[in-house]
């Protein structure tokens, strides 16, 4: 062989190793309507048309909500904005009582809830998003 050349052992990636590294997407991420899913993912990935997201990407000059209260963040949109109080009331009625209505649970699902409960949650959140007509 060639003198002075060292061989480097490359790790072998197999499907088994990759499935251990990557978490499977929960099935409830696929429930609801396509428009609802799209807006839900955009909120989850901070790429929505909320002013705070647009401001972070230098697309608008002001991150505040038109309600005048505060920045139009996901938390503000889902839990605080007075413009969506009636829709939010319906949302809270639809969420299973075993799930806390937190931003994290509404975007990613509740880790302690069963799949069918998270499906109910995701459908309720998507109904809320669409009913606000914000996007």
mmCIF file of N, CA and C in Angstrom:
data_model
loop_
_atom_site.group_PDB
_atom_site.id
_atom_site.type_symbol
_atom_site.label_atom_id
_atom_site.label_comp_id
_atom_site.label_asym_id
_atom_site.label_seq_id
_atom_site.Cartn_x
_atom_site.Cartn_y
_atom_site.Cartn_z
ATOM 1 N N UNK A 1 0.792 -1.175 0.000
ATOM 2 C CA UNK A 1 0.000 0.000 0.000
ATOM 3 C C UNK A 1 0.842 1.249 0.000
ATOM 4 N N UNK A 2 0.167 2.333 0.150
ATOM 5 C CA UNK A 2 0.784 3.654 0.153
ATOM 6 C C UNK A 2 1.267 3.939 1.572
ATOM 7 N N UNK A 3 2.491 4.355 1.703
ATOM 8 C CA UNK A 3 3.018 4.646 3.032
ATOM 9 C C UNK A 3 2.601 6.051 3.466
ATOM 10 N N UNK A 4 2.352 6.188 4.753
ATOM 11 C CA UNK A 4 2.008 7.487 5.312
ATOM 12 C C UNK A 4 0.553 7.895 5.130
ATOM 13 N N UNK A 5 -0.273 7.056 4.539
ATOM 14 C CA UNK A 5 -1.686 7.392 4.343
ATOM 15 C C UNK A 5 -2.496 6.671 5.414
ATOM 16 N N UNK A 6 -3.257 7.455 6.134
ATOM 17 C CA UNK A 6 -4.105 6.851 7.164
ATOM 18 C C UNK A 6 -5.516 6.708 6.613
ATOM 19 N N UNK A 7 -6.114 5.606 6.953
ATOM 20 C CA UNK A 7 -7.509 5.431 6.547
ATOM 21 C C UNK A 7 -8.399 5.885 7.689
ATOM 22 N N UNK A 8 -9.496 6.428 7.327
ATOM 23 C CA UNK A 8 -10.450 6.945 8.311
ATOM 24 C C UNK A 8 -11.716 6.101 8.225
ATOM 25 N N UNK A 9 -12.135 5.593 9.340
ATOM 26 C CA UNK A 9 -13.358 4.790 9.352
ATOM 27 C C UNK A 9 -14.560 5.734 9.408
ATOM 28 N N UNK A 10 -15.370 5.675 8.390
ATOM 29 C CA UNK A 10 -16.577 6.491 8.355
ATOM 30 C C UNK A 10 -17.720 5.728 9.005
ATOM 31 N N UNK A 11 -18.532 6.434 9.768
ATOM 32 C CA UNK A 11 -19.677 5.738 10.354
ATOM 33 C C UNK A 11 -20.640 5.295 9.255
ATOM 34 N N UNK A 12 -21.192 4.159 9.434
ATOM 35 C CA UNK A 12 -22.149 3.636 8.460
ATOM 36 C C UNK A 12 -23.547 4.003 8.943
ATOM 37 N N UNK A 13 -24.275 4.734 8.102
ATOM 38 C CA UNK A 13 -25.628 5.117 8.450
ATOM 39 C C UNK A 13 -26.593 4.092 7.886
ATOM 40 N N UNK A 14 -27.322 3.516 8.755
ATOM 41 C CA UNK A 14 -28.329 2.556 8.321
ATOM 42 C C UNK A 14 -29.701 3.098 8.674
ATOM 43 N N UNK A 15 -30.707 2.504 8.117
ATOM 44 C CA UNK A 15 -32.075 2.911 8.416
ATOM 45 C C UNK A 15 -32.348 2.755 9.909
ATOM 46 N N UNK A 16 -31.781 1.723 10.512
ATOM 47 C CA UNK A 16 -31.976 1.480 11.944
ATOM 48 C C UNK A 16 -31.420 2.631 12.781
ATOM 49 N N UNK A 17 -30.225 3.096 12.428
ATOM 50 C CA UNK A 17 -29.611 4.202 13.165
ATOM 51 C C UNK A 17 -30.398 5.488 12.947
ATOM 52 N N UNK A 18 -30.785 5.747 11.710
ATOM 53 C CA UNK A 18 -31.526 6.975 11.416
ATOM 54 C C UNK A 18 -32.869 7.018 12.123
ATOM 55 N N UNK A 19 -33.557 5.885 12.221
ATOM 56 C CA UNK A 19 -34.852 5.886 12.907
ATOM 57 C C UNK A 19 -34.694 6.128 14.398
ATOM 58 N N UNK A 20 -33.520 5.804 14.947
ATOM 59 C CA UNK A 20 -33.264 6.109 16.354
ATOM 60 C C UNK A 20 -32.987 7.596 16.548
ATOM 61 N N UNK A 21 -32.366 8.221 15.546
ATOM 62 C CA UNK A 21 -32.024 9.638 15.624
ATOM 63 C C UNK A 21 -33.253 10.512 15.392
ATOM 64 N N UNK A 22 -34.013 10.213 14.332
ATOM 65 C CA UNK A 22 -35.161 11.028 13.973
ATOM 66 C C UNK A 22 -36.407 10.544 14.676
ATOM 67 N N UNK A 23 -37.101 11.491 15.257
ATOM 68 C CA UNK A 23 -38.370 11.148 15.889
ATOM 69 C C UNK A 23 -39.449 11.098 14.813
ATOM 70 N N UNK A 24 -40.330 10.162 14.963
ATOM 71 C CA UNK A 24 -41.440 10.037 14.026
ATOM 72 C C UNK A 24 -42.423 11.181 14.278
ATOM 73 N N UNK A 25 -42.898 11.774 13.205
ATOM 74 C CA UNK A 25 -43.872 12.848 13.331
ATOM 75 C C UNK A 25 -45.170 12.266 13.883
ATOM 76 N N UNK A 26 -45.711 12.882 14.930
ATOM 77 C CA UNK A 26 -46.957 12.357 15.497
ATOM 78 C C UNK A 26 -48.086 12.364 14.456
ATOM 79 N N UNK A 27 -48.929 11.370 14.513
ATOM 80 C CA UNK A 27 -50.013 11.233 13.532
ATOM 81 C C UNK A 27 -50.989 12.411 13.599
ATOM 82 N N UNK A 28 -51.156 13.017 14.779
ATOM 83 C CA UNK A 28 -52.111 14.122 14.899
ATOM 84 C C UNK A 28 -51.648 15.377 14.166
ATOM 85 N N UNK A 29 -50.389 15.441 13.746
ATOM 86 C CA UNK A 29 -49.934 16.560 12.925
ATOM 87 C C UNK A 29 -50.634 16.556 11.560
ATOM 88 N N UNK A 30 -51.197 15.422 11.179
ATOM 89 C CA UNK A 30 -51.835 15.285 9.870
ATOM 90 C C UNK A 30 -53.363 15.376 9.929
ATOM 91 N N UNK A 31 -53.928 15.664 11.083
ATOM 92 C CA UNK A 31 -55.388 15.756 11.162
ATOM 93 C C UNK A 31 -55.843 17.155 10.759
ATOM 94 N N UNK A 32 -57.118 17.292 10.508
ATOM 95 C CA UNK A 32 -57.674 18.583 10.119
ATOM 96 C C UNK A 32 -57.654 18.782 8.619
ATOM 97 N N UNK A 33 -58.015 19.975 8.216
ATOM 98 C CA UNK A 33 -58.045 20.310 6.792
ATOM 99 C C UNK A 33 -56.670 20.786 6.347
ATOM 100 N N UNK A 34 -56.426 20.736 5.067
ATOM 101 C CA UNK A 34 -55.134 21.180 4.542
ATOM 102 C C UNK A 34 -54.857 22.651 4.876
ATOM 103 N N UNK A 35 -55.806 23.567 4.671
ATOM 104 C CA UNK A 35 -55.537 24.964 5.065
ATOM 105 C C UNK A 35 -55.239 25.099 6.564
ATOM 106 N N UNK A 36 -55.979 24.365 7.382
ATOM 107 C CA UNK A 36 -55.729 24.405 8.823
ATOM 108 C C UNK A 36 -54.351 23.888 9.170
ATOM 109 N N UNK A 37 -53.954 22.791 8.536
ATOM 110 C CA UNK A 37 -52.624 22.227 8.766
ATOM 111 C C UNK A 37 -51.531 23.220 8.375
ATOM 112 N N UNK A 38 -51.699 23.863 7.237
ATOM 113 C CA UNK A 38 -50.695 24.809 6.746
ATOM 114 C C UNK A 38 -50.502 25.961 7.728
ATOM 115 N N UNK A 39 -51.590 26.554 8.180
ATOM 116 C CA UNK A 39 -51.477 27.680 9.118
ATOM 117 C C UNK A 39 -50.913 27.220 10.461
ATOM 118 N N UNK A 40 -51.302 26.023 10.889
ATOM 119 C CA UNK A 40 -50.810 25.470 12.148
ATOM 120 C C UNK A 40 -49.294 25.273 12.081
ATOM 121 N N UNK A 41 -48.813 24.697 10.990
ATOM 122 C CA UNK A 41 -47.371 24.501 10.815
ATOM 123 C C UNK A 41 -46.651 25.842 10.763
ATOM 124 N N UNK A 42 -47.216 26.801 10.083
ATOM 125 C CA UNK A 42 -46.572 28.118 9.999
ATOM 126 C C UNK A 42 -46.448 28.762 11.370
ATOM 127 N N UNK A 43 -47.462 28.600 12.218
ATOM 128 C CA UNK A 43 -47.355 29.113 13.582
ATOM 129 C C UNK A 43 -46.277 28.346 14.345
ATOM 130 N N UNK A 44 -46.249 27.026 14.188
ATOM 131 C CA UNK A 44 -45.287 26.174 14.882
ATOM 132 C C UNK A 44 -43.847 26.499 14.472
ATOM 133 N N UNK A 45 -43.636 26.844 13.221
ATOM 134 C CA UNK A 45 -42.284 27.096 12.698
ATOM 135 C C UNK A 45 -41.924 28.586 12.657
ATOM 136 N N UNK A 46 -42.772 29.409 13.240
ATOM 137 C CA UNK A 46 -42.560 30.860 13.301
ATOM 138 C C UNK A 46 -42.393 31.471 11.915
ATOM 139 N N UNK A 47 -43.192 30.995 10.980
ATOM 140 C CA UNK A 47 -43.151 31.537 9.617
ATOM 141 C C UNK A 47 -44.542 31.942 9.150
ATOM 142 N N UNK A 48 -45.336 32.417 10.086
ATOM 143 C CA UNK A 48 -46.700 32.822 9.767
ATOM 144 C C UNK A 48 -46.751 34.291 9.373
ATOM 145 N N UNK A 49 -47.933 34.769 9.104
ATOM 146 C CA UNK A 49 -48.135 36.177 8.767
ATOM 147 C C UNK A 49 -48.414 37.036 10.005
ATOM 148 N N UNK A 50 -48.156 36.496 11.196
ATOM 149 C CA UNK A 50 -48.270 37.325 12.393
ATOM 150 C C UNK A 50 -47.203 38.418 12.321
ATOM 151 N N UNK A 51 -47.535 39.613 12.783
ATOM 152 C CA UNK A 51 -46.616 40.740 12.681
ATOM 153 C C UNK A 51 -45.275 40.470 13.357
ATOM 154 N N UNK A 52 -45.280 39.763 14.470
ATOM 155 C CA UNK A 52 -44.025 39.460 15.161
ATOM 156 C C UNK A 52 -43.117 38.594 14.280
ATOM 157 N N UNK A 53 -43.685 37.594 13.600
ATOM 158 C CA UNK A 53 -42.884 36.753 12.708
ATOM 159 C C UNK A 53 -42.381 37.555 11.508
ATOM 160 N N UNK A 54 -43.240 38.365 10.933
ATOM 161 C CA UNK A 54 -42.839 39.185 9.786
ATOM 162 C C UNK A 54 -41.759 40.190 10.177
ATOM 163 N N UNK A 55 -41.880 40.762 11.365
ATOM 164 C CA UNK A 55 -40.899 41.721 11.871
ATOM 165 C C UNK A 55 -39.535 41.059 12.047
ATOM 166 N N UNK A 56 -39.520 39.830 12.573
ATOM 167 C CA UNK A 56 -38.264 39.099 12.768
ATOM 168 C C UNK A 56 -37.545 38.849 11.451
ATOM 169 N N UNK A 57 -38.289 38.785 10.364
ATOM 170 C CA UNK A 57 -37.705 38.562 9.037
ATOM 171 C C UNK A 57 -37.586 39.859 8.239
ATOM 172 N N UNK A 58 -37.727 41.005 8.933
ATOM 173 C CA UNK A 58 -37.595 42.337 8.321
ATOM 174 C C UNK A 58 -38.588 42.566 7.183
ATOM 175 N N UNK A 59 -39.786 42.044 7.341
ATOM 176 C CA UNK A 59 -40.811 42.219 6.309
ATOM 177 C C UNK A 59 -41.833 43.293 6.667
ATOM 178 N N UNK A 60 -41.918 43.637 7.945
ATOM 179 C CA UNK A 60 -42.772 44.744 8.391
ATOM 180 C C UNK A 60 -41.979 45.577 9.397
ATOM 181 N N UNK A 61 -42.414 46.813 9.578
ATOM 182 C CA UNK A 61 -41.703 47.724 10.477
ATOM 183 C C UNK A 61 -42.138 47.612 11.930
ATOM 184 N N UNK A 62 -43.307 47.015 12.158
ATOM 185 C CA UNK A 62 -43.870 47.010 13.499
ATOM 186 C C UNK A 62 -44.365 45.611 13.860
ATOM 187 N N UNK A 63 -43.898 45.055 14.992
ATOM 188 C CA UNK A 63 -44.317 43.709 15.388
ATOM 189 C C UNK A 63 -45.633 43.671 16.160
ATOM 190 N N UNK A 64 -46.233 44.839 16.395
ATOM 191 C CA UNK A 64 -47.412 44.890 17.261
ATOM 192 C C UNK A 64 -48.693 44.478 16.557
ATOM 193 N N UNK A 65 -49.612 44.004 17.369
ATOM 194 C CA UNK A 65 -50.939 43.629 16.895
ATOM 195 C C UNK A 65 -51.768 44.889 16.667
ATOM 196 N N UNK A 66 -52.712 44.831 15.759
ATOM 197 C CA UNK A 66 -53.548 46.006 15.505
ATOM 198 C C UNK A 66 -54.509 46.285 16.657
ATOM 199 N N UNK A 67 -54.638 45.349 17.603
ATOM 200 C CA UNK A 67 -55.479 45.603 18.780
ATOM 201 C C UNK A 67 -54.826 46.656 19.675
ATOM 202 N N UNK A 68 -53.530 46.907 19.466
ATOM 203 C CA UNK A 68 -52.822 47.931 20.226
ATOM 204 C C UNK A 68 -52.293 47.459 21.563
ATOM 205 N N UNK A 69 -52.525 46.216 21.926
ATOM 206 C CA UNK A 69 -52.114 45.726 23.238
ATOM 207 C C UNK A 69 -50.630 45.397 23.329
ATOM 208 N N UNK A 70 -50.124 44.626 22.380
ATOM 209 C CA UNK A 70 -48.748 44.142 22.481
ATOM 210 C C UNK A 70 -48.286 43.553 21.154
ATOM 211 N N UNK A 71 -47.096 42.937 21.173
ATOM 212 C CA UNK A 71 -46.582 42.264 19.980
ATOM 213 C C UNK A 71 -47.550 41.153 19.572
ATOM 214 N N UNK A 72 -47.683 40.984 18.267
ATOM 215 C CA UNK A 72 -48.566 39.941 17.759
ATOM 216 C C UNK A 72 -47.771 38.631 17.649
ATOM 217 N N UNK A 73 -47.559 38.002 18.799
ATOM 218 C CA UNK A 73 -46.863 36.726 18.876
ATOM 219 C C UNK A 73 -47.882 35.588 18.787
ATOM 220 N N UNK A 74 -47.385 34.375 18.724
ATOM 221 C CA UNK A 74 -48.277 33.214 18.725
ATOM 222 C C UNK A 74 -49.084 33.190 20.020
ATOM 223 N N UNK A 75 -48.424 33.457 21.137
ATOM 224 C CA UNK A 75 -49.128 33.487 22.433
ATOM 225 C C UNK A 75 -50.247 34.524 22.408
ATOM 226 N N UNK A 76 -49.933 35.708 21.917
ATOM 227 C CA UNK A 76 -50.945 36.760 21.858
ATOM 228 C C UNK A 76 -52.113 36.337 20.968
ATOM 229 N N UNK A 77 -51.806 35.784 19.812
ATOM 230 C CA UNK A 77 -52.846 35.351 18.872
ATOM 231 C C UNK A 77 -53.707 34.236 19.466
ATOM 232 N N UNK A 78 -53.080 33.237 20.072
ATOM 233 C CA UNK A 78 -53.844 32.099 20.586
ATOM 234 C C UNK A 78 -54.537 32.376 21.915
ATOM 235 N N UNK A 79 -53.905 33.157 22.788
ATOM 236 C CA UNK A 79 -54.413 33.247 24.161
ATOM 237 C C UNK A 79 -54.870 34.626 24.624
ATOM 238 N N UNK A 80 -54.412 35.702 23.989
ATOM 239 C CA UNK A 80 -54.626 37.012 24.594
ATOM 240 C C UNK A 80 -55.407 38.041 23.774
ATOM 241 N N UNK A 81 -55.305 38.013 22.472
ATOM 242 C CA UNK A 81 -55.856 39.107 21.670
ATOM 243 C C UNK A 81 -57.375 39.225 21.849
ATOM 244 N N UNK A 82 -57.833 40.413 22.252
ATOM 245 C CA UNK A 82 -59.270 40.601 22.469
ATOM 246 C C UNK A 82 -60.098 40.486 21.184
ATOM 247 N N UNK A 83 -59.452 40.655 20.028
ATOM 248 C CA UNK A 83 -60.184 40.566 18.761
ATOM 249 C C UNK A 83 -60.746 39.169 18.528
ATOM 250 N N UNK A 84 -60.133 38.159 19.149
ATOM 251 C CA UNK A 84 -60.542 36.778 18.887
ATOM 252 C C UNK A 84 -61.173 36.111 20.110
ATOM 253 N N UNK A 85 -61.666 36.896 21.044
ATOM 254 C CA UNK A 85 -62.243 36.352 22.284
ATOM 255 C C UNK A 85 -63.379 35.353 22.029
ATOM 256 N N UNK A 86 -64.333 35.642 21.140
ATOM 257 C CA UNK A 86 -65.410 34.657 20.912
ATOM 258 C C UNK A 86 -64.878 33.336 20.327
ATOM 259 N N UNK A 87 -63.961 33.431 19.377
ATOM 260 C CA UNK A 87 -63.378 32.224 18.776
ATOM 261 C C UNK A 87 -62.570 31.454 19.817
ATOM 262 N N UNK A 88 -61.867 32.180 20.675
ATOM 263 C CA UNK A 88 -61.065 31.548 21.729
ATOM 264 C C UNK A 88 -61.967 30.832 22.729
ATOM 265 N N UNK A 89 -63.091 31.416 23.027
ATOM 266 C CA UNK A 89 -64.047 30.775 23.939
ATOM 267 C C UNK A 89 -64.505 29.436 23.364
ATOM 268 N N UNK A 90 -64.805 29.411 22.067
ATOM 269 C CA UNK A 90 -65.190 28.150 21.404
ATOM 270 C C UNK A 90 -64.035 27.156 21.421
ATOM 271 N N UNK A 91 -62.815 27.663 21.206
ATOM 272 C CA UNK A 91 -61.627 26.812 21.233
ATOM 273 C C UNK A 91 -61.497 26.116 22.590
ATOM 274 N N UNK A 92 -61.592 26.888 23.661
ATOM 275 C CA UNK A 92 -61.424 26.321 24.998
ATOM 276 C C UNK A 92 -62.516 25.314 25.339
ATOM 277 N N UNK A 93 -63.708 25.499 24.771
ATOM 278 C CA UNK A 93 -64.781 24.530 24.989
ATOM 279 C C UNK A 93 -64.502 23.210 24.282
ATOM 280 N N UNK A 94 -63.739 23.266 23.179
ATOM 281 C CA UNK A 94 -63.460 22.066 22.387
ATOM 282 C C UNK A 94 -62.241 21.287 22.879
ATOM 283 N N UNK A 95 -61.339 21.948 23.587
ATOM 284 C CA UNK A 95 -60.114 21.284 24.048
ATOM 285 C C UNK A 95 -60.473 20.285 25.154
ATOM 286 N N UNK A 96 -59.957 19.052 25.071
ATOM 287 C CA UNK A 96 -60.214 18.081 26.146
ATOM 288 C C UNK A 96 -59.787 18.639 27.506
ATOM 289 N N UNK A 97 -60.559 18.367 28.523
ATOM 290 C CA UNK A 97 -60.278 18.909 29.861
ATOM 291 C C UNK A 97 -58.977 18.357 30.442
ATOM 292 N N UNK A 98 -58.467 17.276 29.878
ATOM 293 C CA UNK A 98 -57.208 16.690 30.351
ATOM 294 C C UNK A 98 -55.984 17.420 29.805
ATOM 295 N N UNK A 99 -56.197 18.344 28.865
ATOM 296 C CA UNK A 99 -55.082 19.062 28.240
ATOM 297 C C UNK A 99 -55.104 20.527 28.635
ATOM 298 N N UNK A 100 -53.972 21.014 29.157
ATOM 299 C CA UNK A 100 -53.837 22.434 29.480
ATOM 300 C C UNK A 100 -53.737 23.229 28.181
ATOM 301 N N UNK A 101 -54.489 24.323 28.055
ATOM 302 C CA UNK A 101 -54.412 25.137 26.825
ATOM 303 C C UNK A 101 -53.193 26.063 26.826
ATOM 304 N N UNK A 102 -52.011 25.472 26.708
ATOM 305 C CA UNK A 102 -50.777 26.259 26.633
ATOM 306 C C UNK A 102 -50.367 26.393 25.173
ATOM 307 N N UNK A 103 -49.533 27.378 24.887
ATOM 308 C CA UNK A 103 -49.047 27.569 23.523
ATOM 309 C C UNK A 103 -48.324 26.308 23.053
ATOM 310 N N UNK A 104 -47.479 25.763 23.898
ATOM 311 C CA UNK A 104 -46.723 24.563 23.533
ATOM 312 C C UNK A 104 -47.652 23.396 23.190
ATOM 313 N N UNK A 105 -48.646 23.152 24.026
ATOM 314 C CA UNK A 105 -49.590 22.062 23.753
ATOM 315 C C UNK A 105 -50.376 22.314 22.471
ATOM 316 N N UNK A 106 -50.783 23.554 22.253
ATOM 317 C CA UNK A 106 -51.567 23.865 21.063
ATOM 318 C C UNK A 106 -50.751 23.754 19.774
ATOM 319 N N UNK A 107 -49.444 23.994 19.862
ATOM 320 C CA UNK A 107 -48.608 23.921 18.666
ATOM 321 C C UNK A 107 -48.027 22.533 18.435
ATOM 322 N N UNK A 108 -47.644 21.847 19.514
ATOM 323 C CA UNK A 108 -46.913 20.587 19.386
ATOM 324 C C UNK A 108 -47.655 19.375 19.927
ATOM 325 N N UNK A 109 -48.782 19.601 20.584
ATOM 326 C CA UNK A 109 -49.508 18.506 21.214
ATOM 327 C C UNK A 109 -49.043 18.323 22.645
ATOM 328 N N UNK A 110 -49.895 17.719 23.443
ATOM 329 C CA UNK A 110 -49.565 17.467 24.841
ATOM 330 C C UNK A 110 -48.859 16.127 24.962
ATOM 331 N N UNK A 111 -47.631 16.117 25.504
ATOM 332 C CA UNK A 111 -46.906 14.854 25.623
ATOM 333 C C UNK A 111 -47.576 13.851 26.547
ATOM 334 N N UNK A 112 -48.397 14.341 27.464
ATOM 335 C CA UNK A 112 -49.046 13.439 28.415
ATOM 336 C C UNK A 112 -50.427 12.964 27.941
ATOM 337 N N UNK A 113 -50.893 13.494 26.821
ATOM 338 C CA UNK A 113 -52.227 13.142 26.326
ATOM 339 C C UNK A 113 -52.150 11.997 25.312
ATOM 340 N N UNK A 114 -53.235 11.287 25.196
ATOM 341 C CA UNK A 114 -53.343 10.220 24.210
ATOM 342 C C UNK A 114 -53.451 10.822 22.811
ATOM 343 N N UNK A 115 -53.152 10.021 21.812
ATOM 344 C CA UNK A 115 -53.189 10.485 20.419
ATOM 345 C C UNK A 115 -54.566 11.029 20.055
ATOM 346 N N UNK A 116 -55.643 10.349 20.449
ATOM 347 C CA UNK A 116 -56.984 10.814 20.089
ATOM 348 C C UNK A 116 -57.306 12.151 20.751
ATOM 349 N N UNK A 117 -56.792 12.388 21.956
ATOM 350 C CA UNK A 117 -57.005 13.686 22.612
ATOM 351 C C UNK A 117 -56.228 14.787 21.882
ATOM 352 N N UNK A 118 -55.012 14.484 21.466
ATOM 353 C CA UNK A 118 -54.234 15.463 20.706
ATOM 354 C C UNK A 118 -54.875 15.740 19.351
ATOM 355 N N UNK A 119 -55.508 14.756 18.749
ATOM 356 C CA UNK A 119 -56.228 14.991 17.492
ATOM 357 C C UNK A 119 -57.381 15.962 17.718
ATOM 358 N N UNK A 120 -58.108 15.783 18.812
ATOM 359 C CA UNK A 120 -59.204 16.713 19.147
ATOM 360 C C UNK A 120 -58.629 18.113 19.355
ATOM 361 N N UNK A 121 -57.523 18.192 20.085
ATOM 362 C CA UNK A 121 -56.858 19.476 20.334
ATOM 363 C C UNK A 121 -56.441 20.140 19.026
ATOM 364 N N UNK A 122 -55.767 19.388 18.156
ATOM 365 C CA UNK A 122 -55.286 19.967 16.901
ATOM 366 C C UNK A 122 -56.439 20.417 16.011
ATOM 367 N N UNK A 123 -57.506 19.641 15.955
ATOM 368 C CA UNK A 123 -58.679 20.058 15.176
ATOM 369 C C UNK A 123 -59.274 21.336 15.745
ATOM 370 N N UNK A 124 -59.340 21.438 17.071
ATOM 371 C CA UNK A 124 -59.884 22.636 17.714
ATOM 372 C C UNK A 124 -59.015 23.852 17.425
ATOM 373 N N UNK A 125 -57.699 23.691 17.518
ATOM 374 C CA UNK A 125 -56.775 24.795 17.254
ATOM 375 C C UNK A 125 -56.896 25.239 15.796
ATOM 376 N N UNK A 126 -56.959 24.284 14.889
ATOM 377 C CA UNK A 126 -57.083 24.637 13.475
ATOM 378 C C UNK A 126 -58.424 25.304 13.188
ATOM 379 N N UNK A 127 -59.490 24.850 13.826
ATOM 380 C CA UNK A 127 -60.794 25.528 13.681
ATOM 381 C C UNK A 127 -60.700 26.966 14.165
ATOM 382 N N UNK A 128 -59.997 27.160 15.298
ATOM 383 C CA UNK A 128 -59.794 28.512 15.829
ATOM 384 C C UNK A 128 -59.032 29.369 14.825
ATOM 385 N N UNK A 129 -57.913 28.848 14.329
ATOM 386 C CA UNK A 129 -57.081 29.610 13.389
ATOM 387 C C UNK A 129 -57.906 30.050 12.188
ATOM 388 N N UNK A 130 -58.651 29.117 11.619
ATOM 389 C CA UNK A 130 -59.441 29.430 10.423
ATOM 390 C C UNK A 130 -60.602 30.373 10.743
ATOM 391 N N UNK A 131 -61.218 30.186 11.917
ATOM 392 C CA UNK A 131 -62.386 31.026 12.251
ATOM 393 C C UNK A 131 -62.017 32.479 12.523
ATOM 394 N N UNK A 132 -60.749 32.728 12.918
ATOM 395 C CA UNK A 132 -60.327 34.117 13.158
ATOM 396 C C UNK A 132 -60.186 34.899 11.853
ATOM 397 N N UNK A 133 -60.016 34.178 10.736
ATOM 398 C CA UNK A 133 -59.795 34.803 9.435
ATOM 399 C C UNK A 133 -58.586 35.754 9.465
ATOM 400 N N UNK A 134 -57.641 35.470 10.322
ATOM 401 C CA UNK A 134 -56.441 36.293 10.449
ATOM 402 C C UNK A 134 -55.481 36.070 9.264
ATOM 403 N N UNK A 135 -55.503 34.873 8.689
ATOM 404 C CA UNK A 135 -54.539 34.543 7.632
ATOM 405 C C UNK A 135 -55.247 34.332 6.308
#
